[in-house]
Coordinates of C-alpha atoms in Angstrom, one line a residue:
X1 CA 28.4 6.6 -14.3
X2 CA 25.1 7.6 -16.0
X3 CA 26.0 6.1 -19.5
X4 CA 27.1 2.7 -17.2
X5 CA 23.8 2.1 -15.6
X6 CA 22.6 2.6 -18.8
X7 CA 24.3 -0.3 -20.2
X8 CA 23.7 -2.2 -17.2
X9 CA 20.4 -2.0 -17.5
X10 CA 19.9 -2.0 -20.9
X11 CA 21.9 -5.6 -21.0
X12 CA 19.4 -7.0 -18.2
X13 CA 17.7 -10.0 -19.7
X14 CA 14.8 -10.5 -17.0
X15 CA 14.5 -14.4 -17.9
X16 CA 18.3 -15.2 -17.1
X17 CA 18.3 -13.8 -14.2
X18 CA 15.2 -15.8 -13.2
X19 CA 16.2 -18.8 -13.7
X20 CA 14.7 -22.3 -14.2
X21 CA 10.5 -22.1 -13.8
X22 CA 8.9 -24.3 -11.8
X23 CA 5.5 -24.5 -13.5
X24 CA 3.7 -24.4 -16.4
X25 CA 2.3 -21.0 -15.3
X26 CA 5.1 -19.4 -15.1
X27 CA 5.9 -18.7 -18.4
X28 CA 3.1 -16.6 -19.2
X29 CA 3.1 -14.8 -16.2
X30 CA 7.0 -14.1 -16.8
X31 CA 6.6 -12.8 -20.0
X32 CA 3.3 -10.5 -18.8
X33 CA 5.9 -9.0 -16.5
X34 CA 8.5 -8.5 -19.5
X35 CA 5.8 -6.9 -21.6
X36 CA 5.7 -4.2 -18.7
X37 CA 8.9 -3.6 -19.9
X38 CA 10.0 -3.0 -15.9
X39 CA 13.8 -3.9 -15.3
X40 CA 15.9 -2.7 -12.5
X41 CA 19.8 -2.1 -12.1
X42 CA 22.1 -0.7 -9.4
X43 CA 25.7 0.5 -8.7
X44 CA 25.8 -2.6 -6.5
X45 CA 25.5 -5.8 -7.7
X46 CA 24.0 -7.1 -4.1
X47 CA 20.9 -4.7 -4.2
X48 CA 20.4 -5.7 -7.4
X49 CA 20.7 -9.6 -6.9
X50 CA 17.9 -8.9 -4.1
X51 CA 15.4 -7.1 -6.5
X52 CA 15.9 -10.1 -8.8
X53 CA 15.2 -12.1 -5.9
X54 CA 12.0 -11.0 -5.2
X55 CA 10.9 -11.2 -8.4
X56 CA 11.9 -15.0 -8.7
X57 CA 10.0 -15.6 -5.4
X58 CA 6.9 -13.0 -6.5
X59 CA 6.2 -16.2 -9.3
X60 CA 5.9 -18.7 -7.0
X61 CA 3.5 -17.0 -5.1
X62 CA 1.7 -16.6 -8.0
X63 CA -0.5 -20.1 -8.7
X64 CA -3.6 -21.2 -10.4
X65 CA -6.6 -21.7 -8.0
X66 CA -10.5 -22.7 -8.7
X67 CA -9.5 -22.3 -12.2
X68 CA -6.9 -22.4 -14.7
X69 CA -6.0 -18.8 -13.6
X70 CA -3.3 -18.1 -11.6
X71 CA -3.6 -15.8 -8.7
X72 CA -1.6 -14.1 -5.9
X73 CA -1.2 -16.1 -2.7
X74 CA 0.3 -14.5 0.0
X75 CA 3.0 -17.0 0.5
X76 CA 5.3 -18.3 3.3
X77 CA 3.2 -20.4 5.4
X78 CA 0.1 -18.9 4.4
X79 CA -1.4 -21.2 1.1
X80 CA -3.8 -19.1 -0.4
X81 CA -5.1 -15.4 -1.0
X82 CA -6.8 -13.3 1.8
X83 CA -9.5 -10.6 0.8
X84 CA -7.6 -8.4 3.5
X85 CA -4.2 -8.4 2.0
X86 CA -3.3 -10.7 -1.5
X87 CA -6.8 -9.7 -2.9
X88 CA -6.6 -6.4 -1.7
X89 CA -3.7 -4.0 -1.1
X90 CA -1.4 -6.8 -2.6
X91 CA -3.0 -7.4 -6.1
X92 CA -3.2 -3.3 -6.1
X93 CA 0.9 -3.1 -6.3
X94 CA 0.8 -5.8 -8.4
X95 CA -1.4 -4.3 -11.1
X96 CA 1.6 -2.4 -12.0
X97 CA 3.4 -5.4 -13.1
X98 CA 1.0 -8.3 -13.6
X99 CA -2.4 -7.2 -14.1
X100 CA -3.7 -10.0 -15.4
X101 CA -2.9 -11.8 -12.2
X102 CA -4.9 -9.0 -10.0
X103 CA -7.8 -8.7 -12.5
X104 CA -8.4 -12.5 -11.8
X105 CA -7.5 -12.2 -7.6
X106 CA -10.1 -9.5 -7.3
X107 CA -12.6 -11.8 -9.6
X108 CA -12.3 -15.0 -7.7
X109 CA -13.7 -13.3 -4.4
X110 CA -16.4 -12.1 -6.6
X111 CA -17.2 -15.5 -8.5
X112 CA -16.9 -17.2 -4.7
X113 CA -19.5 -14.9 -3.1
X114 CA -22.1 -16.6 -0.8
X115 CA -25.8 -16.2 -1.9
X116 CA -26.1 -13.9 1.3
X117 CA -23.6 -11.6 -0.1
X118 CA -20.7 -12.4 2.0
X119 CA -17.5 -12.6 0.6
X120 CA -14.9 -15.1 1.3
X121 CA -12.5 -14.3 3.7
X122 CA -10.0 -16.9 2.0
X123 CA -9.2 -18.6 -1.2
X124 CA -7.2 -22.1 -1.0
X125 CA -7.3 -25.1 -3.0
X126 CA -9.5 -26.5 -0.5
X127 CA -12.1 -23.8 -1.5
X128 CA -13.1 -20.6 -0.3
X129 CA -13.5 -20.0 3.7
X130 CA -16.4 -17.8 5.1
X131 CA -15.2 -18.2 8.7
X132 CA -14.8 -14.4 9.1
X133 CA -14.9 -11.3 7.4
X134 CA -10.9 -10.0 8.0
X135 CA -11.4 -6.7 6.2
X136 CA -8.7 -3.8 5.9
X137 CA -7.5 -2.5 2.7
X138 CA -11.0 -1.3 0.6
X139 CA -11.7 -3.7 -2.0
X140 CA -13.4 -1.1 -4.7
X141 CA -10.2 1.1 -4.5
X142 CA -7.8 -1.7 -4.7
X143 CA -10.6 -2.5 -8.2
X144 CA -11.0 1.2 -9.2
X145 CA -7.5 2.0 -9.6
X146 CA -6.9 -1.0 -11.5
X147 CA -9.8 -0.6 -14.0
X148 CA -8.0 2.8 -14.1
X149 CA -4.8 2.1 -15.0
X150 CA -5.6 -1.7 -17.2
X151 CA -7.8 -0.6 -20.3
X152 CA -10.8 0.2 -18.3
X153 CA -12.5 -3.2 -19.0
X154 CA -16.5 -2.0 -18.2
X155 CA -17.8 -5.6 -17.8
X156 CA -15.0 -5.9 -14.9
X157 CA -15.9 -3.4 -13.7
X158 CA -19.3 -4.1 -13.3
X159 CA -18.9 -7.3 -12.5
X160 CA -17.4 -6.4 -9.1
X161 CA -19.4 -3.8 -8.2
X162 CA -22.6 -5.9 -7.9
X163 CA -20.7 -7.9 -5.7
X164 CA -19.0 -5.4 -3.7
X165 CA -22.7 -4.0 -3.8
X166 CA -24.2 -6.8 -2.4
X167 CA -21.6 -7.6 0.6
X168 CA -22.3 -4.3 1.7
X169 CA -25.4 -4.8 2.4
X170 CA -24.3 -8.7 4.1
X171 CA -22.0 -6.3 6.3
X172 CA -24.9 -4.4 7.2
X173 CA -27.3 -6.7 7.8
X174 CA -24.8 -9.0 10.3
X175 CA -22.2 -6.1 11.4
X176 CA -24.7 -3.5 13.0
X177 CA -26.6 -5.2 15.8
X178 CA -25.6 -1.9 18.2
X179 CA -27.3 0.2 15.6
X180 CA -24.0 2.6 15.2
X181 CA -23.7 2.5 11.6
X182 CA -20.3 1.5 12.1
X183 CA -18.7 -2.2 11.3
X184 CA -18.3 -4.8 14.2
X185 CA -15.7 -7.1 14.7
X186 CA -16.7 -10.3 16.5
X187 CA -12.9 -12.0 16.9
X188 CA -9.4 -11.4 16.9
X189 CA -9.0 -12.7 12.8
X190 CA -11.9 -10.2 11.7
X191 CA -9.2 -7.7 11.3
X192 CA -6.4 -9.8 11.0
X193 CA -4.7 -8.5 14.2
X194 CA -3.3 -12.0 15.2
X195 CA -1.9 -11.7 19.0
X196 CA -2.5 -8.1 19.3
X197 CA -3.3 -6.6 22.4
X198 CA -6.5 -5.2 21.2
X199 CA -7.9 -8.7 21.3
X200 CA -6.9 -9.9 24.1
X201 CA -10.0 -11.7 26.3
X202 CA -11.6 -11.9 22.8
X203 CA -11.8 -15.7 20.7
X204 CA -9.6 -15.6 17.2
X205 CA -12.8 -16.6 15.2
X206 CA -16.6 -16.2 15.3
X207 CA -18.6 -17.9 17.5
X208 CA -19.4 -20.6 16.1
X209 CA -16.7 -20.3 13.2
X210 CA -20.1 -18.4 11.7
X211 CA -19.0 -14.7 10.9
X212 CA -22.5 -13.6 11.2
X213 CA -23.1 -14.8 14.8
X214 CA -21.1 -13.1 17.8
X215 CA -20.6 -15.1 21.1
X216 CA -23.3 -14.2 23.1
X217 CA -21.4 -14.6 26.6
X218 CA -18.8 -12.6 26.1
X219 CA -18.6 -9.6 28.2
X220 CA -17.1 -7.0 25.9
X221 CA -17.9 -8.2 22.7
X222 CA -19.1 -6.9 19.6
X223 CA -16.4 -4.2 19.2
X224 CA -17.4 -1.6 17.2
X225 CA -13.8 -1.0 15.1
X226 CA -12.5 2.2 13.8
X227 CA -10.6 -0.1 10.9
X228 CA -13.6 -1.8 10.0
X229 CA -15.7 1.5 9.8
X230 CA -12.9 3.3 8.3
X231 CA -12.9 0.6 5.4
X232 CA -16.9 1.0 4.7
X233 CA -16.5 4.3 4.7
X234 CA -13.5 4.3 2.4
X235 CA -15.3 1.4 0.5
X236 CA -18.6 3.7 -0.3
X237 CA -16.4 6.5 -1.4
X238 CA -14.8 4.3 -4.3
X239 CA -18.6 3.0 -4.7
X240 CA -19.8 6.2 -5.5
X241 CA -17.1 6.6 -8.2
X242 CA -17.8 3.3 -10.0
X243 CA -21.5 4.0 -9.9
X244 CA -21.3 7.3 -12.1
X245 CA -18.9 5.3 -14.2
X246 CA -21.2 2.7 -14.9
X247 CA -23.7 5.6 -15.3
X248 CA -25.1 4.8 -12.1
X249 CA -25.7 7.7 -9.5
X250 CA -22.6 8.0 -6.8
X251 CA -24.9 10.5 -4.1
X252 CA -26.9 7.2 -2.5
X253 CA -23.1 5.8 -1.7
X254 CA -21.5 9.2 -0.3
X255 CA -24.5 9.5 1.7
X256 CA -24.2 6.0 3.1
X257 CA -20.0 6.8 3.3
X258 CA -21.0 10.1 5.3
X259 CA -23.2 7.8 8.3
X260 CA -19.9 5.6 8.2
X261 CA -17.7 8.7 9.1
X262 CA -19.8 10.2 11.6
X263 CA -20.1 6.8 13.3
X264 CA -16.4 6.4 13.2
X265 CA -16.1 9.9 14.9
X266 CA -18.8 9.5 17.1
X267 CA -17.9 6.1 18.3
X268 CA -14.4 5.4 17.8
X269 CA -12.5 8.2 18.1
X270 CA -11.1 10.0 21.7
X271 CA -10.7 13.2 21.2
X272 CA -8.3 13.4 24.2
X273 CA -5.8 11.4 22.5
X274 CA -6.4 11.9 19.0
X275 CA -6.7 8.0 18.5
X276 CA -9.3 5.8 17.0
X277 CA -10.5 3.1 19.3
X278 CA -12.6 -0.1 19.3
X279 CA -15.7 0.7 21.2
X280 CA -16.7 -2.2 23.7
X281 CA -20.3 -4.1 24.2
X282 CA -20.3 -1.7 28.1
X283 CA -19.0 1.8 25.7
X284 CA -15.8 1.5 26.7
X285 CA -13.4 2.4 24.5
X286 CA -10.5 -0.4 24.2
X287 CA -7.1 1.9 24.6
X288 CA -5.1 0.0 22.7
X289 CA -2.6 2.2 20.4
X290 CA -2.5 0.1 17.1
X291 CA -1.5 0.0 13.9
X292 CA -5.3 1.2 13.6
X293 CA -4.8 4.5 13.3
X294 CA -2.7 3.9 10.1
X295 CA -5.4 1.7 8.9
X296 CA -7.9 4.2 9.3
X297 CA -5.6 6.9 7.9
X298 CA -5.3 5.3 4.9
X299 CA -9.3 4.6 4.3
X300 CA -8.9 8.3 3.3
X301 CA -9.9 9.7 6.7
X302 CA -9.4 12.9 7.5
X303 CA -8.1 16.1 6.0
X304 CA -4.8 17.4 5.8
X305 CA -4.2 19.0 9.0
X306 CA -6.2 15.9 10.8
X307 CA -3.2 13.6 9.2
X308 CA -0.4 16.1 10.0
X309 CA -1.2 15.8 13.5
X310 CA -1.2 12.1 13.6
X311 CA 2.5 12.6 12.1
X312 CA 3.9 14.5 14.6
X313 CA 1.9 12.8 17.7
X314 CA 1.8 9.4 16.7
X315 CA 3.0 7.9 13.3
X316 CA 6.5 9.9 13.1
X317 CA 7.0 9.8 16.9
X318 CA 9.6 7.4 18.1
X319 CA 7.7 6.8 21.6
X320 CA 4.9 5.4 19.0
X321 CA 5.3 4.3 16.0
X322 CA 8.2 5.3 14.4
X323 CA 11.0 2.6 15.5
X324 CA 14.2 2.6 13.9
X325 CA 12.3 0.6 11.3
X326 CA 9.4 1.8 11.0
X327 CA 6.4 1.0 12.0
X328 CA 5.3 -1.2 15.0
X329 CA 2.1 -2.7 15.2
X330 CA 1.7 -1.5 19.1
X331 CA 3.1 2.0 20.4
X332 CA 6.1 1.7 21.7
X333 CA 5.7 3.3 25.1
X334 CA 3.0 0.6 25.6
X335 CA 3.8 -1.5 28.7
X336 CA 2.0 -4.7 26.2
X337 CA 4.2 -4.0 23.3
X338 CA 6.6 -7.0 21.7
X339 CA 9.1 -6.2 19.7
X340 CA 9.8 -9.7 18.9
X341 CA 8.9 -10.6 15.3
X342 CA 10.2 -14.5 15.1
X343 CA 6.4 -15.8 15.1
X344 CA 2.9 -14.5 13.3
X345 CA 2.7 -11.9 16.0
X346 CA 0.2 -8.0 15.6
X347 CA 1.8 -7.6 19.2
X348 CA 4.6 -5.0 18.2
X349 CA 6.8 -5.7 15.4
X350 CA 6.6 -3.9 11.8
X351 CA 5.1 -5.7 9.7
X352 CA 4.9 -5.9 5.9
X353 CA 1.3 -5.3 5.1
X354 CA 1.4 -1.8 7.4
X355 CA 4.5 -1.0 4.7
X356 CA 2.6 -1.6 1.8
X357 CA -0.3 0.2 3.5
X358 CA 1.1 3.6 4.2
X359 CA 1.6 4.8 1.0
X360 CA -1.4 5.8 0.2
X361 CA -2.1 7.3 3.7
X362 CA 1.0 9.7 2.8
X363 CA 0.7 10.7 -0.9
X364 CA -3.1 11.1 -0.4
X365 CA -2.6 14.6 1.9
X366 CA 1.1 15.4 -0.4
X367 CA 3.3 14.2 2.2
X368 CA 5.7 12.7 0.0
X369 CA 9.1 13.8 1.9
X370 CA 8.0 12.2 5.1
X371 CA 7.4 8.7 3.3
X372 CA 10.7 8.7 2.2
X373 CA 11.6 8.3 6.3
X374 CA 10.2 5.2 6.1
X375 CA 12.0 4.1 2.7
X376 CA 15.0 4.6 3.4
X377 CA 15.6 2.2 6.5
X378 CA 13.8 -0.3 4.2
X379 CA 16.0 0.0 1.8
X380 CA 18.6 -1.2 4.4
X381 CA 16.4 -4.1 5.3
X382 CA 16.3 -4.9 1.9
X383 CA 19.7 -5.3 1.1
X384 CA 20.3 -7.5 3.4
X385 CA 17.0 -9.5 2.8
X386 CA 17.3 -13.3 1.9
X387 CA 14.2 -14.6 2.9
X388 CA 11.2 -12.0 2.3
X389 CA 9.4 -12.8 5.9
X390 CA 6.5 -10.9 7.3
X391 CA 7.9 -8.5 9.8
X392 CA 11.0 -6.9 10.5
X393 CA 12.3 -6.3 14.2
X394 CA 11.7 -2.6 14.7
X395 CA 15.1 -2.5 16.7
X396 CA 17.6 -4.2 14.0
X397 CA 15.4 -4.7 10.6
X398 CA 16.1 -8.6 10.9
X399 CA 13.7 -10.8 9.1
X400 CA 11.4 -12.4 11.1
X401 CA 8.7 -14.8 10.8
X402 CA 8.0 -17.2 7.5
X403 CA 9.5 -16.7 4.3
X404 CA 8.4 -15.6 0.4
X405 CA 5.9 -13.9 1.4
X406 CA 4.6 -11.7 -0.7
X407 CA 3.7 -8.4 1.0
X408 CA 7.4 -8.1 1.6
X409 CA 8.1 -9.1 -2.0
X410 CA 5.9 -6.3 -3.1
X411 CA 7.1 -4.3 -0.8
X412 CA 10.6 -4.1 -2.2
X413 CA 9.3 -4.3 -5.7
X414 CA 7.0 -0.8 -4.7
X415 CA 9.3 0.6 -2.8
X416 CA 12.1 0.8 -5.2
X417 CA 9.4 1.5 -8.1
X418 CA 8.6 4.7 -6.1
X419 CA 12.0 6.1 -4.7
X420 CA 13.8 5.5 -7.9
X421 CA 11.8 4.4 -10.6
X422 CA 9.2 4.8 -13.0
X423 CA 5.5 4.7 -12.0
X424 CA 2.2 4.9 -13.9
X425 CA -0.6 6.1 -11.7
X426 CA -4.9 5.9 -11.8
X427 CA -4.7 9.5 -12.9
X428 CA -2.7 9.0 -16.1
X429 CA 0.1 10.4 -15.4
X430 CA 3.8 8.4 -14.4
X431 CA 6.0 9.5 -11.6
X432 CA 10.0 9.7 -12.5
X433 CA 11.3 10.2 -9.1
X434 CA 15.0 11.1 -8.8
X435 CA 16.7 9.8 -5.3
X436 CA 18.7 6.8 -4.0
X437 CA 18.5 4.6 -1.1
X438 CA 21.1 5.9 1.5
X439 CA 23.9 4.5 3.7
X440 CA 21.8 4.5 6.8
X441 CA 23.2 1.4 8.5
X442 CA 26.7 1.4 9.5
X443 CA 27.5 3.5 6.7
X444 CA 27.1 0.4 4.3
X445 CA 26.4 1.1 0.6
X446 CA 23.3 0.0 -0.6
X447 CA 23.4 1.9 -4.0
X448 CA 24.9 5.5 -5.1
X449 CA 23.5 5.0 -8.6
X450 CA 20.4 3.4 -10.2
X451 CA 18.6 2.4 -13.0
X452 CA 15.2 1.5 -14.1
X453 CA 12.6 1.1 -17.5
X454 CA 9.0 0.7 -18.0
X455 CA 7.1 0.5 -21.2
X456 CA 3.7 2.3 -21.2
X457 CA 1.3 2.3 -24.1
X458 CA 4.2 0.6 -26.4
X459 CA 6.9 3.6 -25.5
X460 CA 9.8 2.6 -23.3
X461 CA 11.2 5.4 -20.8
X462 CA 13.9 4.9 -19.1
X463 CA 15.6 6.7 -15.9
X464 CA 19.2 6.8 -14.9
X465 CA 19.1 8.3 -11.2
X466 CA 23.2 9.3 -10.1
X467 CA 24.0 11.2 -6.9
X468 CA 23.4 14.8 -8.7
X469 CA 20.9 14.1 -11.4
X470 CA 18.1 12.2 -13.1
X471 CA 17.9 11.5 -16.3
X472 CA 14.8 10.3 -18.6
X473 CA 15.0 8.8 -21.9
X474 CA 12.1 8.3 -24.0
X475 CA 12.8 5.2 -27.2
X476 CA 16.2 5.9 -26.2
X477 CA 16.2 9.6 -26.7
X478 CA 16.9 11.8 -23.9
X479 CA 13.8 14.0 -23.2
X480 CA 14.5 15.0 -19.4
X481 CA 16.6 16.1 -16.8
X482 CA 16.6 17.5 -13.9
X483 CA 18.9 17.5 -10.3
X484 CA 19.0 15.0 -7.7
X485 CA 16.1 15.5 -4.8
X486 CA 12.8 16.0 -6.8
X487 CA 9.8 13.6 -8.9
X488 CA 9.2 15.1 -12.6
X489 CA 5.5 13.9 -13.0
X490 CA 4.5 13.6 -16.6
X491 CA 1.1 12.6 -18.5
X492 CA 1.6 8.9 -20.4
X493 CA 2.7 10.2 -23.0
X494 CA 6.1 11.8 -21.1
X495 CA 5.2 15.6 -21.8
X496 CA 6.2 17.1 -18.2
X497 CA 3.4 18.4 -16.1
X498 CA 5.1 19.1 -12.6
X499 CA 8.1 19.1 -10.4
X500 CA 7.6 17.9 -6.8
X501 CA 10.6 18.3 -4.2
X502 CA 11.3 14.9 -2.7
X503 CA 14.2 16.2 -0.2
X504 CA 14.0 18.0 2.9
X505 CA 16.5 20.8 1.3
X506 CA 15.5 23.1 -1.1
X507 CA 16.8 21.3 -4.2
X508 CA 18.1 24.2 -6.7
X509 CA 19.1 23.3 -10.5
X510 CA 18.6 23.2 -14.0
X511 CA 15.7 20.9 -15.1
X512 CA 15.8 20.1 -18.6
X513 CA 13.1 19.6 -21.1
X514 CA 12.9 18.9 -24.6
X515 CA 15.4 21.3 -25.4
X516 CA 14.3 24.1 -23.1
X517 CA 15.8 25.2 -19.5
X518 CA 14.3 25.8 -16.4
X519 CA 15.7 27.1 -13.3
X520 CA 14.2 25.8 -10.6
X521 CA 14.2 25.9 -6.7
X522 CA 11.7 23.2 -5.1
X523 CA 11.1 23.0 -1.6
X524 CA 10.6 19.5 0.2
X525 CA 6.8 18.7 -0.7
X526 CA 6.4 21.6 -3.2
X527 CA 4.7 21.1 -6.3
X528 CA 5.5 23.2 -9.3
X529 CA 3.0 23.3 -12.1
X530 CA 4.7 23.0 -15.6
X531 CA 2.2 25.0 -18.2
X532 CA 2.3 24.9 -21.8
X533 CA 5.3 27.4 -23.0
X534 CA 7.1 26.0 -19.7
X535 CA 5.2 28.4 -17.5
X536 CA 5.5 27.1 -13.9
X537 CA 3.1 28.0 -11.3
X538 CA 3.7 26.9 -7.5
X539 CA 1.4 24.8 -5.7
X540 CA 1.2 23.4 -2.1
X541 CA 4.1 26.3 -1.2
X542 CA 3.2 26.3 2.0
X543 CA 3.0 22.8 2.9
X544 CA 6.5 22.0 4.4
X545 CA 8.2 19.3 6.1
X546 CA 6.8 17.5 9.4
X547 CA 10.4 16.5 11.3
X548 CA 10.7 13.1 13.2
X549 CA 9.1 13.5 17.0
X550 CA 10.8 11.6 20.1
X551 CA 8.3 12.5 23.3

């Protein structure tokens, strides 16, 4: 089967399967994504046909706006790019594959920046909208990882850090009239939460449609929110880093990230239910068990044993969070939660931008078995995707609401990228990661056998994943091999520098390398260190594997 896929995928020409291009823009941005060299084949021809998919409907989602540039819209009903997802944690995914396309999303919201400092919530062809702030996903990770990963282009660079600079200062100045240090949302759209519970009794915009004015008779508002915060806080963190790159000093921004955290603590968080909560106008906290805590999680908050306990109480409990597909906007066991998805609801069904979210949340503390509990019922919603909408019904993955819309586009595109592909990283390095999607619905196939190339710094790698091994080839020459079940993580250039076990089992083998053989045996979330001479050295031993919860 290996030498098949091979073939398969080695016969893939990306245009045909595209298709006829609907705009002049297209072309370029087409071939951008060729250059990446990023191709995808599968043991079935259906998967397959929906990766293509995506990837026909990612370009139409990708249009020239206040400029000649194109940039990433978030699709479906919704014409334009919002600073809280497409110019965010959207245009981060999409660095991978278009990075022109990012570099000029993240640049707009810096070129449309009010003289005050606040940054459009909104970018249409109608112009950029100011209306509210709608902040989750921070901004100067979303821009450091890029500048990481894209040349490191210091005039970028420091082009959004003066603005990223100076709306944290606008957030200050409007979102701290209680004095907490933390961030304040004024309406239900501030954090996008559209019909969530958490807002309910509170106005969808500012008062005023101003977003630095809150309404003055309401009787819980401003909130101040644990999202919000967390973002700052995350936000400064990233700060600090692109300060001492710009040969700046970082301490004045960990400092200000450090009043962010203890607010968040201090304000937001009950420390009888291990939840983050809005804070009210009277002090009362707003219980409301929301995709918040996810939110908040992956702002970076939190040490490892803070975020394993959020696993097993809240995000991997199946009361909560953790649906059949994974994971609801509002816990389950919440007499307010709606599982329907069939209109723009925050009310209880999964959507896309929490997907595209969690990663981070998850591979930040080394938790990389228990993401793959959420890929793999995706992977079942994807292959029977047809129209990319924003949410899934947590009870039978059916697509709900809208259509090509790109957080779900992504989503796919990440998804696969990261449980059977080829991926570079900020830190140099490119994860090969050796399993499948699995026959959880029904028992249907979705694909016993993949395939999948990239081209970094003008080398092409390829990796041929089967049910008992992975397989890497380097300008067509085989360089690596190792058994199904584990991630071989390797510097751009492909030497190896680690093993990491991506299975619940102890995966035991023969892993391959340039010649030389190394008998391994890699627990789930293990990292083994690969030294010069082959020398391996564990690390994260004693990690192990956080099991689904159901009270």
């Amino acid at each position: 089967m290996r030498e098949a896929l091979l073939s398969k995928l080695r016969a893939i020409r990306t245009e045909e399967r595209i298709g006829t291009l609907n705009k002049a823009s297209d072309g370029p941005v087409l071939a951008e994504w060729m250059q990446s060299g990023v191709k995808f084949a599968a043991s079935s021809d259906k998967f397959e046909g929906v990766y293509y998919k995506a990837l026909r409907k990612l370009l139409d989602s990708v249009v020239p706006t206040g400029g000649d540039k194109p940039i990433l819209h978030e699709g479906g009903i919704y014409l334009g790019c919002w600073l809280e997802s497409t110019g965010t944690i959207n245009a981060e995914l999409l660095s991978r594959f278009i990075p022109s396309v990012s570099q000029s999303t993240y640049e707009l919201f810096a070129d449309y920046q009010r003289e005050d400092g606040l940054m459009p919530y909104k970018l249409t062809e109608a112009g950029p909208s100011y209306r509210q702030i709608q902040l989750v996903t921070p901004l100067a990770r979303s821009v450091w990882n890029h500048y990481q990963m894209n040349g490191r282009d210091k005039s970028f660079l420091r082009k959004m850090y003066k603005a990223m600079q100076r709306y944290d200062e606008w957030l200050l100045t409007y979102r701290n009239t209680r004095g907490t240090n933390g961030v304040e949302a004024f309406c239900t759209f501030d954090t996008g939460h559209d019909l969530s519970p958490r807002f309910w009794h509170v106005p969808d915009t500012p008062h005023g449609n101003d977003a630095r004015i809150c309404n003055p008779d309401s009787p819980i508002l401003p909130f101040v929110a644990p999202d919000l915060t967390a973002n700052v806080y995350c936000q400064r963190l990233y700060l600090a880093r692109i300060a001492e790159e710009l040969a700046e000093s970082g301490a004045p921004w960990r400092e200000k990230a450090e009043q962010s955290l203890d607010s968040l603590f201090q304000y937001c968080f009950d420390e009888t239910d291990q939840f983050f909560y809005d804070l009210d106008k009277n002090d009362e906290h707003v219980c409301v068990q929301s995709d918040v805590l996810l939110r908040v999680l992956a702002c970076e908050v939190g040490d490892r044993a803070f975020f394993d306990q959020a696993l097993r109480k809240y995000l991997l409990n199946t009361r909560k969070f953790f649906a059949k597909y994974p994971f609801t906007s509002i816990a389950m066991d919440d007499p307010r939660f709606d599982p329907f998805s069939s209109y723009n609801s925050w009310a209880g069904a999964s959507n896309f931008l929490s997907l595209i979210r969690a990663p981070h949340a998850f591979e930040h503390h080394g938790r990389f078995v228990e993401l793959t509990y959420v890929f793999y019922p995706l992977m079942a919603v994807f292959h029977k995707m047809t129209r990319f909408s924003q949410a899934v019904s947590p009870w039978t993955g059916e697509e709900g609401f809208t259509e090509a819309y790109s957080p779900a586009i992504l989503c796919m595109l990440d998804y696969v990228e990261r449980l059977s592909g080829i991926m570079p990283r900020p830190e140099d390095e490119l994860w090969f990661t050796g399993l499948l999607p699995y026959a959880v619905d029904h028992g249907e196939e979705i694909a016993n056998g993949t395939a999948y190339s990239r081209i970094v710094d003008g080398v092409t790698y390829e990796l041929v994943n089967t049910l008992e091994e992975s397989v890497v080839y380097r300008n067509d020459r085989k360089i690596l091999q190792f058994p199904n079940g584990l991630r071989a993580v390797t510097n751009r250039q492909g030497n190896l520098k680690s093993i990491i076990g991506m299975s619940v089992r102890t995966v035991e083998g023969i892993v391959s390398y340039e010649g030389c053989e190394l008998r391994v045996s890699v627990k789930g979330n293990e990292i083994i260190d690969i030294a010069d001479g082959l020398e391996m050295e564990v690390r994260a031993a004693d990690l192990g594997i956080i099991a689904p919860t159901y009270r």
